[in-house]
C-alpha cells in the first residue's frame, strides 16, 4: 500500500499590508520604501518598514519591482581580492549599511585579474542600480564604458571623472614607515608584491625610492607579477636589503615565512613592514609594523556616497581618509653585519 500525503495548512506569506500594519505606516509608504525611493519617505519611516519586513520575513519580489520601477534594489560591488581581509571588511560594511537601507549587494571578485575588471564591472552594473568599484586598477579608458552607462558609480582608492570617490591618503603613513627603517640603519630597502597597475602602489613606491635616495640609501622594487613571494624575498636578501616593505599584510606574513625558511630572524636580521593593519598583522609573530587604512569607515563612506547618488545623481562627493602608521615588533635596528 502506497503511503499517502496530506497537505498541511498553507503557510501564508506576509504581504505589503502586513508590513504596513506592523510598522504602523501606510501601504503607500511601504511601497515607496521597497521600491527604493528616498523621497518623500522619512528616514524614521524607512527604518520602521525595514525592521517590520525583516521581523515578518517579508521577501521582496525583485523581478516584479524591477519591471515596475526600473530599479532592482541591488548595488554592485567589485573587489580585486576577497582573500585580503582589507577588502573583505569593506565588503562587509557595505553589505551591513545596504541592509539597513533596504538594499541587496551583489559582490564580484576579479581575483586580481586587472584585465577582467571592465567586463566584470559592466556585467555587475547590468544587474544593479549603482556600482562601487573597489581599488580598480584597469585604465580610465578601459573603464569608460562603465562610467558611460548612466548609473551611479563610486570608486574606492581611485578617482575617475564622473564618479564619486572614497580614497585613503597613504603618503604620510608610508613616509613614517620608511623613515622608521632608515632611522634604524636600514639603508637598502625592498618594496615587494606591488601591482604595477595600482596608482596607490606607484605613489608608495615613488616615496620609498625618493626617501631612501635622500639619505644615500638604495631601493629595490619587485612587483607582484614578477615573482612569487619566496623568490622575491630571496632576490631582496641577495641584494643586501634589510628593510622589506610589503604591498599588504597578507604578503608581509608570507615574507615572514619565507625569511624563516632562509634561517633569517625578524627583526634581528631583517625588518618587515606590512600595510592595511588587518587582523592578520596582529596574529603573526612578530606582530607587524603596518599602516591602518580605516577600511570600516571606507566601506561605510562608500555606501553613503552611492546611496546619496541614488537619491540625487548629481551629488558626486569625494571623501578622503588618512592612513595611520602602526609600529609593532617586526621592525628593529639594522644588523651590524649588514651595515658595516
mmCIF file of C-alpha atoms in Angstrom:
data_model
loop_
_atom_site.group_PDB
_atom_site.id
_atom_site.type_symbol
_atom_site.label_atom_id
_atom_site.label_comp_id
_atom_site.label_asym_id
_atom_site.label_seq_id
_atom_site.Cartn_x
_atom_site.Cartn_y
_atom_site.Cartn_z
ATOM 1 C CA UNK A 1 0.000 0.000 0.000
ATOM 2 C CA UNK A 2 1.473 3.306 -1.034
ATOM 3 C CA UNK A 3 1.889 5.995 1.586
ATOM 4 C CA UNK A 4 -0.476 8.889 1.190
ATOM 5 C CA UNK A 5 0.446 12.512 1.584
ATOM 6 C CA UNK A 6 -1.814 15.064 3.125
ATOM 7 C CA UNK A 7 -1.439 18.762 2.722
ATOM 8 C CA UNK A 8 -0.966 20.690 5.928
ATOM 9 C CA UNK A 9 -2.230 24.199 6.353
ATOM 10 C CA UNK A 10 -0.677 26.514 3.792
ATOM 11 C CA UNK A 11 1.794 28.992 5.187
ATOM 12 C CA UNK A 12 0.696 32.480 4.183
ATOM 13 C CA UNK A 13 3.460 34.752 3.012
ATOM 14 C CA UNK A 14 3.490 38.205 4.607
ATOM 15 C CA UNK A 15 2.185 40.967 2.375
ATOM 16 C CA UNK A 16 2.807 44.670 1.987
ATOM 17 C CA UNK A 17 -0.343 45.251 4.054
ATOM 18 C CA UNK A 18 1.117 43.110 6.884
ATOM 19 C CA UNK A 19 4.345 45.107 6.830
ATOM 20 C CA UNK A 20 2.409 48.385 6.887
ATOM 21 C CA UNK A 21 0.347 47.289 9.896
ATOM 22 C CA UNK A 22 3.423 46.023 11.770
ATOM 23 C CA UNK A 23 5.333 49.238 11.073
ATOM 24 C CA UNK A 24 2.375 51.486 11.820
ATOM 25 C CA UNK A 25 2.615 53.257 8.468
ATOM 26 C CA UNK A 26 0.570 53.434 5.285
ATOM 27 C CA UNK A 27 0.729 50.868 2.493
ATOM 28 C CA UNK A 28 1.917 53.677 0.204
ATOM 29 C CA UNK A 29 4.890 54.341 2.491
ATOM 30 C CA UNK A 30 5.853 50.665 2.457
ATOM 31 C CA UNK A 31 5.602 50.618 -1.333
ATOM 32 C CA UNK A 32 7.898 53.626 -1.614
ATOM 33 C CA UNK A 33 10.496 52.059 0.678
ATOM 34 C CA UNK A 34 10.604 48.687 -1.080
ATOM 35 C CA UNK A 35 10.741 50.465 -4.445
ATOM 36 C CA UNK A 36 13.963 52.139 -3.335
ATOM 37 C CA UNK A 37 12.539 55.644 -3.248
ATOM 38 C CA UNK A 38 14.267 58.036 -0.867
ATOM 39 C CA UNK A 39 11.648 60.793 -1.053
ATOM 40 C CA UNK A 40 9.133 61.608 0.357
ATOM 41 C CA UNK A 41 9.728 58.799 2.880
ATOM 42 C CA UNK A 42 11.457 59.947 6.072
ATOM 43 C CA UNK A 43 14.448 58.085 7.468
ATOM 44 C CA UNK A 44 12.430 57.104 10.555
ATOM 45 C CA UNK A 45 9.641 55.638 8.416
ATOM 46 C CA UNK A 46 12.108 53.802 6.205
ATOM 47 C CA UNK A 47 13.735 52.154 9.222
ATOM 48 C CA UNK A 48 10.337 51.137 10.643
ATOM 49 C CA UNK A 49 9.404 49.484 7.362
ATOM 50 C CA UNK A 50 12.702 47.628 7.026
ATOM 51 C CA UNK A 51 12.596 46.392 10.622
ATOM 52 C CA UNK A 52 8.993 45.221 10.241
ATOM 53 C CA UNK A 53 9.754 43.472 6.948
ATOM 54 C CA UNK A 54 12.718 41.653 8.473
ATOM 55 C CA UNK A 55 10.700 40.680 11.538
ATOM 56 C CA UNK A 56 7.844 39.253 9.461
ATOM 57 C CA UNK A 57 10.120 37.558 6.962
ATOM 58 C CA UNK A 58 8.752 39.636 4.101
ATOM 59 C CA UNK A 59 10.633 38.858 0.880
ATOM 60 C CA UNK A 60 10.668 41.426 -1.868
ATOM 61 C CA UNK A 61 9.852 40.247 -5.389
ATOM 62 C CA UNK A 62 12.799 41.973 -7.026
ATOM 63 C CA UNK A 63 11.835 40.864 -10.544
ATOM 64 C CA UNK A 64 8.419 42.491 -10.265
ATOM 65 C CA UNK A 65 9.944 45.568 -8.658
ATOM 66 C CA UNK A 66 12.467 45.906 -11.461
ATOM 67 C CA UNK A 67 9.751 45.710 -14.124
ATOM 68 C CA UNK A 68 7.548 48.311 -12.456
ATOM 69 C CA UNK A 69 10.163 50.810 -11.261
ATOM 70 C CA UNK A 70 13.256 50.181 -13.355
ATOM 71 C CA UNK A 71 15.200 49.526 -10.151
ATOM 72 C CA UNK A 72 16.477 46.245 -8.764
ATOM 73 C CA UNK A 73 17.085 47.242 -5.158
ATOM 74 C CA UNK A 74 20.630 45.943 -5.643
ATOM 75 C CA UNK A 75 24.003 47.696 -5.655
ATOM 76 C CA UNK A 76 27.039 46.062 -7.241
ATOM 77 C CA UNK A 77 30.441 45.882 -5.544
ATOM 78 C CA UNK A 78 33.568 44.826 -7.442
ATOM 79 C CA UNK A 79 36.683 43.974 -5.408
ATOM 80 C CA UNK A 80 40.102 42.668 -6.504
ATOM 81 C CA UNK A 81 40.599 40.010 -3.828
ATOM 82 C CA UNK A 82 38.194 38.860 -1.122
ATOM 83 C CA UNK A 83 41.038 36.750 0.259
ATOM 84 C CA UNK A 84 42.531 40.002 1.553
ATOM 85 C CA UNK A 85 40.846 40.979 4.826
ATOM 86 C CA UNK A 86 41.039 44.654 3.865
ATOM 87 C CA UNK A 87 38.592 44.137 1.003
ATOM 88 C CA UNK A 88 36.514 41.637 2.968
ATOM 89 C CA UNK A 89 35.958 44.235 5.687
ATOM 90 C CA UNK A 90 34.976 46.908 3.171
ATOM 91 C CA UNK A 91 32.506 44.479 1.589
ATOM 92 C CA UNK A 92 31.031 43.594 4.979
ATOM 93 C CA UNK A 93 30.495 47.244 5.863
ATOM 94 C CA UNK A 94 28.829 47.935 2.517
ATOM 95 C CA UNK A 95 26.527 44.926 2.948
ATOM 96 C CA UNK A 96 25.586 45.929 6.506
ATOM 97 C CA UNK A 97 24.835 49.523 5.526
ATOM 98 C CA UNK A 98 22.901 48.412 2.446
ATOM 99 C CA UNK A 99 20.785 46.037 4.516
ATOM 100 C CA UNK A 100 19.819 48.880 6.840
ATOM 101 C CA UNK A 101 18.743 50.868 3.787
ATOM 102 C CA UNK A 102 16.711 48.000 2.315
ATOM 103 C CA UNK A 103 19.163 47.129 -0.464
ATOM 104 C CA UNK A 104 20.962 43.974 -1.509
ATOM 105 C CA UNK A 105 24.623 43.883 -2.582
ATOM 106 C CA UNK A 106 25.952 41.853 -5.495
ATOM 107 C CA UNK A 107 29.657 41.224 -4.797
ATOM 108 C CA UNK A 108 32.048 40.289 -7.610
ATOM 109 C CA UNK A 109 35.725 39.338 -7.133
ATOM 110 C CA UNK A 110 38.145 39.928 -10.021
ATOM 111 C CA UNK A 111 40.708 37.599 -8.389
ATOM 112 C CA UNK A 112 43.437 40.188 -9.015
ATOM 113 C CA UNK A 113 42.947 39.889 -12.784
ATOM 114 C CA UNK A 114 43.081 43.526 -13.853
ATOM 115 C CA UNK A 115 42.144 42.784 -17.461
ATOM 116 C CA UNK A 116 38.783 41.335 -16.364
ATOM 117 C CA UNK A 117 37.739 44.382 -14.307
ATOM 118 C CA UNK A 118 35.903 46.341 -17.042
ATOM 119 C CA UNK A 119 33.833 43.331 -18.156
ATOM 120 C CA UNK A 120 33.157 42.216 -14.591
ATOM 121 C CA UNK A 121 32.153 45.740 -13.593
ATOM 122 C CA UNK A 122 29.873 46.085 -16.611
ATOM 123 C CA UNK A 123 28.150 42.737 -16.016
ATOM 124 C CA UNK A 124 27.656 43.578 -12.340
ATOM 125 C CA UNK A 125 26.339 47.001 -13.284
ATOM 126 C CA UNK A 126 23.708 45.500 -15.599
ATOM 127 C CA UNK A 127 22.238 43.655 -12.619
ATOM 128 C CA UNK A 128 22.217 46.565 -10.186
ATOM 129 C CA UNK A 129 21.130 50.159 -9.688
ATOM 130 C CA UNK A 130 24.607 51.501 -8.913
ATOM 131 C CA UNK A 131 28.194 50.302 -8.696
ATOM 132 C CA UNK A 132 31.024 50.534 -6.168
ATOM 133 C CA UNK A 133 34.419 49.847 -7.757
ATOM 134 C CA UNK A 134 36.882 48.934 -5.032
ATOM 135 C CA UNK A 135 40.519 49.753 -5.908
ATOM 136 C CA UNK A 136 40.076 49.445 -9.669
ATOM 137 C CA UNK A 137 43.388 49.049 -11.491
ATOM 138 C CA UNK A 138 42.153 48.987 -15.069
ATOM 139 C CA UNK A 139 42.878 52.118 -17.093
ATOM 140 C CA UNK A 140 40.424 55.004 -17.197
ATOM 141 C CA UNK A 141 39.973 54.294 -20.912
ATOM 142 C CA UNK A 142 39.046 50.675 -20.212
ATOM 143 C CA UNK A 143 36.538 51.756 -17.558
ATOM 144 C CA UNK A 144 34.966 54.465 -19.723
ATOM 145 C CA UNK A 145 32.187 52.098 -20.757
ATOM 146 C CA UNK A 146 31.207 51.548 -17.134
ATOM 147 C CA UNK A 147 31.044 55.278 -16.462
ATOM 148 C CA UNK A 148 29.031 55.854 -19.624
ATOM 149 C CA UNK A 149 26.090 53.627 -18.678
ATOM 150 C CA UNK A 150 24.408 56.400 -16.732
ATOM 151 C CA UNK A 151 24.154 54.578 -13.415
ATOM 152 C CA UNK A 152 25.843 55.948 -10.269
ATOM 153 C CA UNK A 153 29.458 54.844 -9.750
ATOM 154 C CA UNK A 154 31.649 55.176 -6.653
ATOM 155 C CA UNK A 155 35.343 54.317 -6.763
ATOM 156 C CA UNK A 156 37.406 53.310 -3.743
ATOM 157 C CA UNK A 157 41.087 54.342 -3.586
ATOM 158 C CA UNK A 158 40.988 55.910 -7.021
ATOM 159 C CA UNK A 159 39.395 58.902 -8.715
ATOM 160 C CA UNK A 160 37.710 58.733 -12.104
ATOM 161 C CA UNK A 161 35.984 61.616 -13.868
ATOM 162 C CA UNK A 162 32.230 61.386 -13.423
ATOM 163 C CA UNK A 163 32.370 59.079 -10.403
ATOM 164 C CA UNK A 164 32.172 59.754 -6.680
ATOM 165 C CA UNK A 165 35.166 58.519 -4.711
ATOM 166 C CA UNK A 166 36.341 57.371 -1.308
ATOM 167 C CA UNK A 167 40.128 57.397 -1.010
ATOM 168 C CA UNK A 168 42.753 56.893 1.655
ATOM 169 C CA UNK A 169 45.821 59.124 1.567
ATOM 170 C CA UNK A 170 48.838 56.857 2.096
ATOM 171 C CA UNK A 171 51.882 59.085 1.593
ATOM 172 C CA UNK A 172 52.022 60.332 5.183
ATOM 173 C CA UNK A 173 51.934 56.828 6.662
ATOM 174 C CA UNK A 174 54.322 55.464 4.033
ATOM 175 C CA UNK A 175 56.837 58.225 4.774
ATOM 176 C CA UNK A 176 56.664 57.470 8.500
ATOM 177 C CA UNK A 177 57.182 53.737 7.917
ATOM 178 C CA UNK A 178 60.106 54.292 5.549
ATOM 179 C CA UNK A 179 61.703 56.792 7.929
ATOM 180 C CA UNK A 180 61.406 54.287 10.783
ATOM 181 C CA UNK A 181 63.511 51.860 8.742
ATOM 182 C CA UNK A 182 66.055 54.456 7.630
ATOM 183 C CA UNK A 183 66.386 55.872 11.153
ATOM 184 C CA UNK A 184 67.312 52.409 12.418
ATOM 185 C CA UNK A 185 70.090 51.941 9.888
ATOM 186 C CA UNK A 186 68.327 50.123 7.054
ATOM 187 C CA UNK A 187 69.940 51.729 4.018
ATOM 188 C CA UNK A 188 68.825 49.097 1.476
ATOM 189 C CA UNK A 189 65.058 48.735 1.131
ATOM 190 C CA UNK A 190 62.874 46.463 -0.998
ATOM 191 C CA UNK A 191 59.225 47.012 -1.951
ATOM 192 C CA UNK A 192 57.712 43.587 -2.567
ATOM 193 C CA UNK A 193 54.430 42.458 -4.100
ATOM 194 C CA UNK A 194 53.097 45.719 -5.509
ATOM 195 C CA UNK A 195 50.876 45.794 -8.567
ATOM 196 C CA UNK A 196 52.207 47.786 -11.490
ATOM 197 C CA UNK A 197 48.611 48.752 -12.342
ATOM 198 C CA UNK A 198 47.777 50.339 -8.989
ATOM 199 C CA UNK A 199 48.101 54.118 -8.751
ATOM 200 C CA UNK A 200 48.287 53.906 -4.960
ATOM 201 C CA UNK A 201 51.130 51.369 -5.158
ATOM 202 C CA UNK A 202 53.014 53.598 -7.593
ATOM 203 C CA UNK A 203 52.727 56.510 -5.167
ATOM 204 C CA UNK A 204 54.073 54.378 -2.335
ATOM 205 C CA UNK A 205 57.000 53.181 -4.444
ATOM 206 C CA UNK A 206 57.994 56.691 -5.538
ATOM 207 C CA UNK A 207 58.062 57.752 -1.898
ATOM 208 C CA UNK A 208 60.159 54.753 -0.824
ATOM 209 C CA UNK A 209 62.602 55.370 -3.668
ATOM 210 C CA UNK A 210 62.979 59.106 -3.059
ATOM 211 C CA UNK A 211 63.184 58.803 0.726
ATOM 212 C CA UNK A 212 65.952 56.218 0.512
ATOM 213 C CA UNK A 213 67.860 58.268 -2.064
ATOM 214 C CA UNK A 214 67.726 61.365 0.156
ATOM 215 C CA UNK A 215 69.881 59.646 2.789
ATOM 216 C CA UNK A 216 72.198 57.928 0.326
ATOM 217 C CA UNK A 217 70.384 54.615 0.547
ATOM 218 C CA UNK A 218 69.096 52.403 -2.234
ATOM 219 C CA UNK A 219 65.827 50.692 -3.024
ATOM 220 C CA UNK A 220 64.630 47.693 -4.985
ATOM 221 C CA UNK A 221 61.145 47.029 -6.339
ATOM 222 C CA UNK A 222 59.821 43.546 -7.078
ATOM 223 C CA UNK A 223 56.285 43.659 -8.466
ATOM 224 C CA UNK A 224 53.604 41.092 -7.825
ATOM 225 C CA UNK A 225 53.679 39.954 -11.431
ATOM 226 C CA UNK A 226 57.433 39.342 -11.484
ATOM 227 C CA UNK A 227 57.949 36.648 -8.866
ATOM 228 C CA UNK A 228 56.387 34.629 -6.102
ATOM 229 C CA UNK A 229 56.935 35.939 -2.577
ATOM 230 C CA UNK A 230 59.612 33.388 -1.708
ATOM 231 C CA UNK A 231 61.537 34.216 -4.872
ATOM 232 C CA UNK A 232 61.126 37.932 -4.223
ATOM 233 C CA UNK A 233 62.499 37.575 -0.689
ATOM 234 C CA UNK A 234 65.487 35.607 -1.960
ATOM 235 C CA UNK A 235 66.219 38.325 -4.509
ATOM 236 C CA UNK A 236 65.902 41.094 -1.923
ATOM 237 C CA UNK A 237 68.159 39.336 0.582
ATOM 238 C CA UNK A 238 70.716 38.560 -2.136
ATOM 239 C CA UNK A 239 70.745 42.278 -2.994
ATOM 240 C CA UNK A 240 71.572 43.113 0.627
ATOM 241 C CA UNK A 241 68.185 44.596 1.533
ATOM 242 C CA UNK A 242 67.444 44.537 5.267
ATOM 243 C CA UNK A 243 64.203 46.531 5.238
ATOM 244 C CA UNK A 244 61.388 44.794 3.354
ATOM 245 C CA UNK A 245 58.132 46.672 2.736
ATOM 246 C CA UNK A 246 55.193 44.554 1.564
ATOM 247 C CA UNK A 247 52.266 45.698 -0.548
ATOM 248 C CA UNK A 248 49.879 44.473 2.151
ATOM 249 C CA UNK A 249 49.717 42.459 5.369
ATOM 250 C CA UNK A 250 48.976 39.180 3.583
ATOM 251 C CA UNK A 251 52.200 39.451 1.620
ATOM 252 C CA UNK A 252 54.092 40.631 4.697
ATOM 253 C CA UNK A 253 53.016 37.451 6.504
ATOM 254 C CA UNK A 254 54.283 35.408 3.549
ATOM 255 C CA UNK A 255 57.568 37.332 3.717
ATOM 256 C CA UNK A 256 57.941 36.397 7.393
ATOM 257 C CA UNK A 257 57.502 32.740 6.493
ATOM 258 C CA UNK A 258 59.990 32.965 3.630
ATOM 259 C CA UNK A 259 62.598 34.606 5.863
ATOM 260 C CA UNK A 260 62.171 31.851 8.445
ATOM 261 C CA UNK A 261 62.772 29.321 5.685
ATOM 262 C CA UNK A 262 66.023 31.116 4.865
ATOM 263 C CA UNK A 263 67.127 30.968 8.501
ATOM 264 C CA UNK A 264 66.777 34.729 8.986
ATOM 265 C CA UNK A 265 65.257 36.313 12.091
ATOM 266 C CA UNK A 266 62.786 39.207 12.206
ATOM 267 C CA UNK A 267 63.686 41.853 13.248
ATOM 268 C CA UNK A 268 67.202 40.766 14.335
ATOM 269 C CA UNK A 269 68.382 40.158 10.758
ATOM 270 C CA UNK A 270 65.687 41.691 8.572
ATOM 271 C CA UNK A 271 62.844 44.116 9.332
ATOM 272 C CA UNK A 272 59.429 43.714 7.699
ATOM 273 C CA UNK A 273 56.645 46.266 7.159
ATOM 274 C CA UNK A 274 53.093 45.405 6.123
ATOM 275 C CA UNK A 275 50.207 47.601 5.029
ATOM 276 C CA UNK A 276 46.435 47.768 5.817
ATOM 277 C CA UNK A 277 46.570 46.752 9.530
ATOM 278 C CA UNK A 278 44.229 43.801 9.051
ATOM 279 C CA UNK A 279 43.734 41.337 11.953
ATOM 280 C CA UNK A 280 46.488 39.223 10.390
ATOM 281 C CA UNK A 281 49.014 41.917 11.332
ATOM 282 C CA UNK A 282 48.339 41.168 14.997
ATOM 283 C CA UNK A 283 48.153 37.392 14.641
ATOM 284 C CA UNK A 284 51.604 36.715 13.162
ATOM 285 C CA UNK A 285 54.867 36.592 15.115
ATOM 286 C CA UNK A 286 56.389 39.078 15.366
ATOM 287 C CA UNK A 287 53.400 41.389 15.068
ATOM 288 C CA UNK A 288 53.626 43.585 12.001
ATOM 289 C CA UNK A 289 54.517 47.227 11.777
ATOM 290 C CA UNK A 290 51.975 48.424 9.225
ATOM 291 C CA UNK A 291 49.558 51.211 8.229
ATOM 292 C CA UNK A 292 45.956 51.383 9.384
ATOM 293 C CA UNK A 293 43.689 52.116 6.404
ATOM 294 C CA UNK A 294 40.341 52.711 8.159
ATOM 295 C CA UNK A 295 38.642 50.086 5.997
ATOM 296 C CA UNK A 296 35.451 50.030 8.064
ATOM 297 C CA UNK A 297 34.953 53.758 7.630
ATOM 298 C CA UNK A 298 35.854 53.439 3.944
ATOM 299 C CA UNK A 299 33.121 50.842 3.417
ATOM 300 C CA UNK A 300 30.584 52.964 5.277
ATOM 301 C CA UNK A 301 31.557 56.069 3.303
ATOM 302 C CA UNK A 302 31.332 54.176 0.006
ATOM 303 C CA UNK A 303 27.777 53.163 0.818
ATOM 304 C CA UNK A 304 26.859 56.701 1.901
ATOM 305 C CA UNK A 305 28.205 58.022 -1.406
ATOM 306 C CA UNK A 306 26.328 55.534 -3.577
ATOM 307 C CA UNK A 307 23.107 55.921 -1.573
ATOM 308 C CA UNK A 308 23.340 59.680 -1.997
ATOM 309 C CA UNK A 309 23.763 59.266 -5.752
ATOM 310 C CA UNK A 310 20.689 57.050 -5.944
ATOM 311 C CA UNK A 311 18.693 59.910 -4.424
ATOM 312 C CA UNK A 312 20.408 62.618 -6.486
ATOM 313 C CA UNK A 313 22.644 61.561 -9.424
ATOM 314 C CA UNK A 314 24.353 64.967 -9.366
ATOM 315 C CA UNK A 315 25.518 64.555 -5.736
ATOM 316 C CA UNK A 316 29.039 63.424 -6.635
ATOM 317 C CA UNK A 317 31.162 63.505 -3.488
ATOM 318 C CA UNK A 318 34.839 62.888 -2.767
ATOM 319 C CA UNK A 319 35.777 61.603 0.685
ATOM 320 C CA UNK A 320 39.344 61.121 1.889
ATOM 321 C CA UNK A 321 40.782 59.378 4.936
ATOM 322 C CA UNK A 322 44.408 59.422 6.065
ATOM 323 C CA UNK A 323 46.231 56.169 6.797
ATOM 324 C CA UNK A 324 47.989 55.961 10.171
ATOM 325 C CA UNK A 325 51.346 54.233 10.779
ATOM 326 C CA UNK A 326 51.250 51.465 13.390
ATOM 327 C CA UNK A 327 54.579 50.459 14.924
ATOM 328 C CA UNK A 328 54.999 46.925 16.262
ATOM 329 C CA UNK A 329 57.722 44.318 16.734
ATOM 330 C CA UNK A 330 58.594 43.429 13.114
ATOM 331 C CA UNK A 331 60.949 46.424 12.760
ATOM 332 C CA UNK A 332 64.206 46.831 14.665
ATOM 333 C CA UNK A 333 67.756 48.181 14.263
ATOM 334 C CA UNK A 334 69.700 47.006 11.232
ATOM 335 C CA UNK A 335 72.146 44.219 11.976
ATOM 336 C CA UNK A 336 75.758 45.444 12.256
ATOM 337 C CA UNK A 337 76.916 42.753 9.854
ATOM 338 C CA UNK A 338 74.761 44.378 7.166
ATOM 339 C CA UNK A 339 75.725 47.981 7.860
ATOM 340 C CA UNK A 340 79.438 47.735 8.480
#
